[in-house]
Short mmCIF file of C-alpha atoms in Angstrom, two decimals:
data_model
loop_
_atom_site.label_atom_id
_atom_site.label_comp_id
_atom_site.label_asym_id
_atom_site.label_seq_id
_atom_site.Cartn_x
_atom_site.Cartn_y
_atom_site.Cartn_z
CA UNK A 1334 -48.46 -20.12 41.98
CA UNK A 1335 -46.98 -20.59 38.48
CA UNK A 1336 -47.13 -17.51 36.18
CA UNK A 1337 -49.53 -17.21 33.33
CA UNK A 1338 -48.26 -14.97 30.17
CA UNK A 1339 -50.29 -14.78 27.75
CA UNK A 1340 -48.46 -15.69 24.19
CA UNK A 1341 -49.43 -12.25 21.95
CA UNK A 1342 -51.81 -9.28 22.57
CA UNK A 1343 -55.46 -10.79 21.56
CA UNK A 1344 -54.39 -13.44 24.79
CA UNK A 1345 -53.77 -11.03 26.87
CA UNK A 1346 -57.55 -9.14 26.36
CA UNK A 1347 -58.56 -12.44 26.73
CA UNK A 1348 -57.11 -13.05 29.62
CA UNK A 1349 -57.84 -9.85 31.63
CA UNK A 1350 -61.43 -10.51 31.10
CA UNK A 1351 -62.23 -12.67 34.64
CA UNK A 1352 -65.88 -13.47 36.05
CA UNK A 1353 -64.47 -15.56 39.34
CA UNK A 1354 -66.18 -15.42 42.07
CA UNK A 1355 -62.90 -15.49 44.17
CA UNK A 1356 -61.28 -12.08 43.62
CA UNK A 1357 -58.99 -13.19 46.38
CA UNK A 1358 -57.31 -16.37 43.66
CA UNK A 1359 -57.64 -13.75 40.92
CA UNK A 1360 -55.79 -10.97 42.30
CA UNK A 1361 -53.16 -14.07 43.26
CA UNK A 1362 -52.83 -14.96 39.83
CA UNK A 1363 -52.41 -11.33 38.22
CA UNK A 1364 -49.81 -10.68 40.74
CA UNK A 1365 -47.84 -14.13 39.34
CA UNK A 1366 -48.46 -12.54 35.69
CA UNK A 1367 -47.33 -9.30 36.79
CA UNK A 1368 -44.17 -10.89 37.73
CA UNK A 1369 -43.83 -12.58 34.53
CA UNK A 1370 -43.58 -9.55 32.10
CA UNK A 1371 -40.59 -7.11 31.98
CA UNK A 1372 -40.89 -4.89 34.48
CA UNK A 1373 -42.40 -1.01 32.55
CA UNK A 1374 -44.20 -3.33 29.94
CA UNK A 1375 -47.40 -1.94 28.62
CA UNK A 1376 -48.80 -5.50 29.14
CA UNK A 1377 -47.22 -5.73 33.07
CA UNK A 1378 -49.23 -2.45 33.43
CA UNK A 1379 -52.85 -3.63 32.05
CA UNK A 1380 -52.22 -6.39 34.51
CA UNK A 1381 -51.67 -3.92 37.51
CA UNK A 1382 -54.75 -1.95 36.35
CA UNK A 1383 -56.79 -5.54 36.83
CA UNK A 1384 -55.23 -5.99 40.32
CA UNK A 1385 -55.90 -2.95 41.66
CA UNK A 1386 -59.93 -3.96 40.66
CA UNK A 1387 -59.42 -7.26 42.60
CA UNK A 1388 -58.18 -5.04 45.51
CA UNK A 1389 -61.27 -2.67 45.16
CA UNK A 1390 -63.98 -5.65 45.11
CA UNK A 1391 -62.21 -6.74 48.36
CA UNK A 1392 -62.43 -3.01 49.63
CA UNK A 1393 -58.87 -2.97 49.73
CA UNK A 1394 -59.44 0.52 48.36
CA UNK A 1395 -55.99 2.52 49.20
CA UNK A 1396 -54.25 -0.31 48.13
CA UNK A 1397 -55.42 -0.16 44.99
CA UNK A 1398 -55.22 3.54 44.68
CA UNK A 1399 -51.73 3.38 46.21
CA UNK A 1400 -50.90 0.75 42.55
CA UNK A 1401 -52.43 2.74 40.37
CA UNK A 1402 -50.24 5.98 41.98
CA UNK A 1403 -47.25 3.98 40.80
CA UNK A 1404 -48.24 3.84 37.28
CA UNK A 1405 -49.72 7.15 36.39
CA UNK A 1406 -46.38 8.71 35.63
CA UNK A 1407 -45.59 6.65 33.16
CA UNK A 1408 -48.97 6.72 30.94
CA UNK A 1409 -47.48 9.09 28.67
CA UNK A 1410 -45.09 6.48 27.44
CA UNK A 1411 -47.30 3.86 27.40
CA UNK A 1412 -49.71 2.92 24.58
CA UNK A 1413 -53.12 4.52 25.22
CA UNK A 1414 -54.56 1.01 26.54
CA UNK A 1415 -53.18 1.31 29.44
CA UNK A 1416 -54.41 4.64 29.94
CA UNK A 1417 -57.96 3.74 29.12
CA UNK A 1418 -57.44 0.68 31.56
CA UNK A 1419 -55.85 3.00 34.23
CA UNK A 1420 -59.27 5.65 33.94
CA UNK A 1421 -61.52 2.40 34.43
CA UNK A 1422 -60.16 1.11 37.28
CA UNK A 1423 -59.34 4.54 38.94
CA UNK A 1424 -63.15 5.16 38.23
CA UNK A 1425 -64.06 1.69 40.08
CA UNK A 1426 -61.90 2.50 43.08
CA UNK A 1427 -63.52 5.75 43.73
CA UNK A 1428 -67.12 4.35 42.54
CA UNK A 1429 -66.83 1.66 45.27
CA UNK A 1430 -65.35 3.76 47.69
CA UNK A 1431 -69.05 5.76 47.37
CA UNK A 1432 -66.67 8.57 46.03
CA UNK A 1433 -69.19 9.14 42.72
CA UNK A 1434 -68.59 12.57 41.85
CA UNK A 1435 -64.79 11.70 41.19
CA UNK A 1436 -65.27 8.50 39.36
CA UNK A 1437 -67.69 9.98 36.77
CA UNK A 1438 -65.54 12.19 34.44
CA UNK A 1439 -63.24 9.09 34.77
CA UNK A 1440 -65.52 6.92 33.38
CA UNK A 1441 -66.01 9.13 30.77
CA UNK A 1442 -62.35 9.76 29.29
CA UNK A 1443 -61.86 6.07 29.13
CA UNK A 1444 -65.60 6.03 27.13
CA UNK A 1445 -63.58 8.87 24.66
CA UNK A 1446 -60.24 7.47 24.41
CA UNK A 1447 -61.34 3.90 24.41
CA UNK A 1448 -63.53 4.43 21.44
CA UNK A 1449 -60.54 6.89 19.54
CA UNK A 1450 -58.40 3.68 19.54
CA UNK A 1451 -61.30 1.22 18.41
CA UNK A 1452 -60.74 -0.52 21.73
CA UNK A 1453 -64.65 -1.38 21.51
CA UNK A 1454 -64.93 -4.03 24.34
CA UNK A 1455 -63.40 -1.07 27.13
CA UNK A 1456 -65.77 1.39 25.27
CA UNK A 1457 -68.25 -0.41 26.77
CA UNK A 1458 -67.14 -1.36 29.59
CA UNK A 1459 -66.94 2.77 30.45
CA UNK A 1460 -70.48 3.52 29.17
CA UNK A 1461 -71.57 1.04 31.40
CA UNK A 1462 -69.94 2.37 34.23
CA UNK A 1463 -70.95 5.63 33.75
CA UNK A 1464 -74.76 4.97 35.15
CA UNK A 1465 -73.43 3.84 38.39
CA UNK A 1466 -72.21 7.19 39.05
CA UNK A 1467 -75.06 9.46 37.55
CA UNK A 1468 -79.11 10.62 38.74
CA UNK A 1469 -81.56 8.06 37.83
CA UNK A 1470 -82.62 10.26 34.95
CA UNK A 1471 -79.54 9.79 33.13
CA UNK A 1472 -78.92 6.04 33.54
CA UNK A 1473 -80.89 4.98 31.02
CA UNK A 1474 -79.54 7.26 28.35
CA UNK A 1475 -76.22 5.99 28.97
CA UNK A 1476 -77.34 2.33 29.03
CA UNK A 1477 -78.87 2.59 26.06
CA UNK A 1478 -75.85 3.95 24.13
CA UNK A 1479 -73.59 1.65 25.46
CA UNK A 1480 -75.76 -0.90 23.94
CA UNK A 1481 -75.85 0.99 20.93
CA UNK A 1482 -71.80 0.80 20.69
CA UNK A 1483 -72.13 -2.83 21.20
CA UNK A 1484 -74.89 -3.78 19.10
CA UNK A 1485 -72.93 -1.77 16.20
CA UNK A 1486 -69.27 -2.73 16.65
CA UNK A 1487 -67.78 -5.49 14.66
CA UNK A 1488 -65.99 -6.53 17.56
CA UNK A 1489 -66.85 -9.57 18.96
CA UNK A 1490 -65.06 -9.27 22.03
CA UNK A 1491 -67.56 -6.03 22.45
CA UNK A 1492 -70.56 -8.03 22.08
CA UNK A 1493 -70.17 -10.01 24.73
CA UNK A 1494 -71.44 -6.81 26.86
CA UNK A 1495 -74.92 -7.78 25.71
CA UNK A 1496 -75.98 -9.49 28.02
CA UNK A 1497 -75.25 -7.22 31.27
CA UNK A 1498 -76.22 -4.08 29.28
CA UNK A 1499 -79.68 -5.71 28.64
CA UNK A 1500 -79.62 -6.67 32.53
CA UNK A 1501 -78.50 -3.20 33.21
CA UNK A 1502 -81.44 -1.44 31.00
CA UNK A 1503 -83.78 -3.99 32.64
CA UNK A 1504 -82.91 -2.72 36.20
CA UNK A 1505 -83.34 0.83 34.90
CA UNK A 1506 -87.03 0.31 33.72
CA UNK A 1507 -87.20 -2.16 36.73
CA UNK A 1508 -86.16 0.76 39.17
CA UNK A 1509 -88.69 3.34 37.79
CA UNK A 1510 -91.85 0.46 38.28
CA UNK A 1511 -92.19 0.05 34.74
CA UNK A 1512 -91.92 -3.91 34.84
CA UNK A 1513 -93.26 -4.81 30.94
CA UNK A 1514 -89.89 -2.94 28.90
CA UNK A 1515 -87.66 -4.35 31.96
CA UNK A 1516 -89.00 -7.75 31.47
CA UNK A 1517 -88.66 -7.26 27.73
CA UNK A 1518 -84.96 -7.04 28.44
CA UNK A 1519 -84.68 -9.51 31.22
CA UNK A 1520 -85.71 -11.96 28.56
CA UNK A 1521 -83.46 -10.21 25.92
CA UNK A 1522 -80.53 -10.96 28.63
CA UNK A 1523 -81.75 -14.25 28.98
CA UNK A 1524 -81.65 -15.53 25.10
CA UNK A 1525 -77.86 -14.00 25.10
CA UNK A 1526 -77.03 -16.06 28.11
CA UNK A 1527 -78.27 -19.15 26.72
CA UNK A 1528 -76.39 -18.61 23.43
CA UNK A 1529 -72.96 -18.03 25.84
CA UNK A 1530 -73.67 -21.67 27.54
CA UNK A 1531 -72.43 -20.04 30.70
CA UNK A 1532 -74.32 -21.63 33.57
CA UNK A 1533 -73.33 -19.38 36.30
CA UNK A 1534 -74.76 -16.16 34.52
CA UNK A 1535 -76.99 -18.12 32.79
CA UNK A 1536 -78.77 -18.83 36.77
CA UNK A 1537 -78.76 -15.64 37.39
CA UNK A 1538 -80.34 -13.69 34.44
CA UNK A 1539 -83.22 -16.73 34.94
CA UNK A 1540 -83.08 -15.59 38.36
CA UNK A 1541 -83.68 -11.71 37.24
CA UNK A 1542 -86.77 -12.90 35.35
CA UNK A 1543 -88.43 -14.46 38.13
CA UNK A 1544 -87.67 -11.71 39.92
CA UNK A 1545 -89.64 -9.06 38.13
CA UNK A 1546 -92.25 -11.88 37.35
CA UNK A 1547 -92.83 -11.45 41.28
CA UNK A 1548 -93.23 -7.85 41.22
CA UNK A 1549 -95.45 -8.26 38.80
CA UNK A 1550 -97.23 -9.78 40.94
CA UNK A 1551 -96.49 -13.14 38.59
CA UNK A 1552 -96.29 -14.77 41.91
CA UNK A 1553 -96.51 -19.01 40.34
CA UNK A 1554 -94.42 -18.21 37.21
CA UNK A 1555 -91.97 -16.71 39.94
CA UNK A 1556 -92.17 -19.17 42.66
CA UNK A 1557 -91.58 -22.25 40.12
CA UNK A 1558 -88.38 -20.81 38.63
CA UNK A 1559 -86.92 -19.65 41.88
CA UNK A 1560 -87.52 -23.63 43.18
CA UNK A 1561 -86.19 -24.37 39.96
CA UNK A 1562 -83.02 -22.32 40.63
CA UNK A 1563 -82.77 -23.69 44.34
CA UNK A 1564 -82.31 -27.25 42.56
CA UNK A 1565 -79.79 -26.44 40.12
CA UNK A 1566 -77.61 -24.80 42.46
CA UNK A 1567 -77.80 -27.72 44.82
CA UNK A 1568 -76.70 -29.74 41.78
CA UNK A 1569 -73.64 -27.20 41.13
CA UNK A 1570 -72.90 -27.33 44.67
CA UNK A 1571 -73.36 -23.82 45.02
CA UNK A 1572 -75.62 -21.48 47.45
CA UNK A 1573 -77.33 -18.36 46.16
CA UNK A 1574 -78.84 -16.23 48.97
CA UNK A 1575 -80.66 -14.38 46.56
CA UNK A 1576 -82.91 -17.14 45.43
CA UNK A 1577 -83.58 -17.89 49.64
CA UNK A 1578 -85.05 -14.34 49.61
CA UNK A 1579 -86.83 -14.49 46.43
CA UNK A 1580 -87.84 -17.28 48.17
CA UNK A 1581 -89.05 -15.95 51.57
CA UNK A 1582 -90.49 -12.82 49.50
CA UNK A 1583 -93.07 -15.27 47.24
CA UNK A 1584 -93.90 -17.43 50.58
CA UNK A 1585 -94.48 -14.16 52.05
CA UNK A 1586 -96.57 -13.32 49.41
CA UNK A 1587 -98.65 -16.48 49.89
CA UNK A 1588 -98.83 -16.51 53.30
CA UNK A 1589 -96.97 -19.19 54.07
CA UNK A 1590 -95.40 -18.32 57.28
CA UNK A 1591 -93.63 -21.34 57.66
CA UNK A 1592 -91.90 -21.32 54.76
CA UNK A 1593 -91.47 -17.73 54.72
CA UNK A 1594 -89.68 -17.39 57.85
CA UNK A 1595 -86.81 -20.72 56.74
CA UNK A 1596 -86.30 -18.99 53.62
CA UNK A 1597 -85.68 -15.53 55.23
CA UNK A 1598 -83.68 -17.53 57.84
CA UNK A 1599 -81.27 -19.23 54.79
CA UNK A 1600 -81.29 -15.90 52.86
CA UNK A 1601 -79.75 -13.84 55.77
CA UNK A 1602 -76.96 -16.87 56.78
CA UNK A 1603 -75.81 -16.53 53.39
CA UNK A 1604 -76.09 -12.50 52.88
CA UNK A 1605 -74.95 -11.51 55.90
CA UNK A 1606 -71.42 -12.92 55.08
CA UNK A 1607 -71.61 -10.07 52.35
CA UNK A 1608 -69.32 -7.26 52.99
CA UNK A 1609 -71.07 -4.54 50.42
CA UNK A 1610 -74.32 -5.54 51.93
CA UNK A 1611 -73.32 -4.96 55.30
CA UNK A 1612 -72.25 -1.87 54.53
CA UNK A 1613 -74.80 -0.59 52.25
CA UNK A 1614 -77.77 -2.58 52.63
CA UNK A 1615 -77.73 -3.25 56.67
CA UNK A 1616 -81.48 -2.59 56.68
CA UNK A 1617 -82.17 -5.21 54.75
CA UNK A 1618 -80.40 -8.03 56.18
CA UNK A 1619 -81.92 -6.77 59.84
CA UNK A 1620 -85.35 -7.41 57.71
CA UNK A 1621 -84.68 -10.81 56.55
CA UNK A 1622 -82.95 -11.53 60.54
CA UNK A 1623 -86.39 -10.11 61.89
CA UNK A 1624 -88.73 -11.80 59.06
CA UNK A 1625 -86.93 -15.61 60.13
CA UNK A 1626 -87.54 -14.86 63.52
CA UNK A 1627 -84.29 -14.66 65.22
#
């Protein structure tokens, strides 16, 4: 795989910001960059910090640990980047790894240092990590000042957190049943998305509105946008099991046992190949296995 190096700094942010689907091709092509930069560069080491997050999406967890151990002892002579990259991604091995109470205070020394260097966009990117790891009580505190920073910094590479801190506030009033303020933000997330042009994100912050539109108990407004969603995916080429068991949840709804029990069916053939779901979430793909009748 030939090398990409980004030409100056600004590049380089650029190009450690990744939204791929296949972490697998991604980690590939920050170990080619890796190779490409001298070796003890600051910008060789914010590359490291981004594979060892490819390695903890694939729960690959003491691998990544094991990269990161190689480049702690040289943060001190490092510019503080890298050290605010090297608390994030310590903080995602150990938040993935169900180890909570260690990535926390992580989480928050990259949320101090990032914002004592004015590096606004990883600012963010620790607030927002920080709810993962606290009580529900507290996650919507921090949500809503990690929206704060973003809304307020002059940064546009910052701003682009919108969007998921919207999503992420939605969930929070989602999560405690109050469905009006997390649709309010649901549809905030939406109007960013549609400004970005992105249509994979863009898919699924429609599909976040249905979703509490069905909870709701909005079950038409819900049911045409999920059918909506199943048809623009087809388009892309692309399955989203999520939308089958939006699917099979509305049918449900409706009784429509038919339908119900082919959309449960489709949702679990495509969730099931989940690893995070099988491990946390087993219950509910033996519900949707049950619910298609297999």
């Amino acid at each position: 795989m030939s090398a990409e190096r980004p030409k100056d700094d600004d590049a380089l942010q650029e190009f450690l910001i990744w939204q791929s689907r296949d972490v697998a091709a991604v980690e590939q092509r920050f170990r080619a960059t890796m190779a490409a930069y001298p070796d003890g560069s600051s910008e060789q080491a914010q590359v490291a910090t981004q594979v060892a997050r490819t390695l903890g999406l694939q729960q690959r967890f003491d691998e990544g640990h094991a990269l990161l151990d190689q480049l702690a002892p040289r943060l001190d002579a490092l510019p503080p980047i890298v050290t605010v990259r090297y608390l994030l991604e310590r903080g995602r091995l150990f938040n993935s790894g169900k180890q909570k109470d260690k990535a926390r205070p992580l989480f928050e020394q990259a949320w101090d240092k990032a914002r004592s260097i004015e590096a606004d966009y990883l600012a963010v990117d620790a607030a927002h990590m920080v709810p993962f790891t606290v009580p529900p009580a507290e996650q919507l505190a921090w949500n809503l000042k990690a929206v704060a920073y973003a809304e307020a910094s002059r940064q546009p590479r910052a701003k682009r957190w919108l969007a998921s801190l919207y999503n992420n506030i939605g969930m929070a009033y989602q999560d405690m049943g109050q469905y009006e303020p997390a649709l309010a933000y649901f549809e905030k997330q939406l109007a960013e998305r549609r400004q970005q042009g992105q249509a994979g994100p863009l898919r699924v912050a429609r599909w976040m509105v249905a979703h509490v539109h069905r909870l709701m108990g909005r079950h038409e407004a819900a049911l045409a946008e999920q059918l909506a969603l199943e048809r623009d995916n087809a388009a892309a080429g692309e399955v989203d099991g999520y939308v089958f068991e939006e699917l099979a949840e509305l049918y449900l709804a409706r009784q429509q046992g038919d339908e119900a029990r082919r959309y449960f069916g489709l949702a679990h053939a495509a969730l099931s190949q989940d690893a995070f779901l099988q491990r946390d979430q087993a219950e509910r793909l033996a519900r949707m296995k049950q619910l298609a009748g297999q």
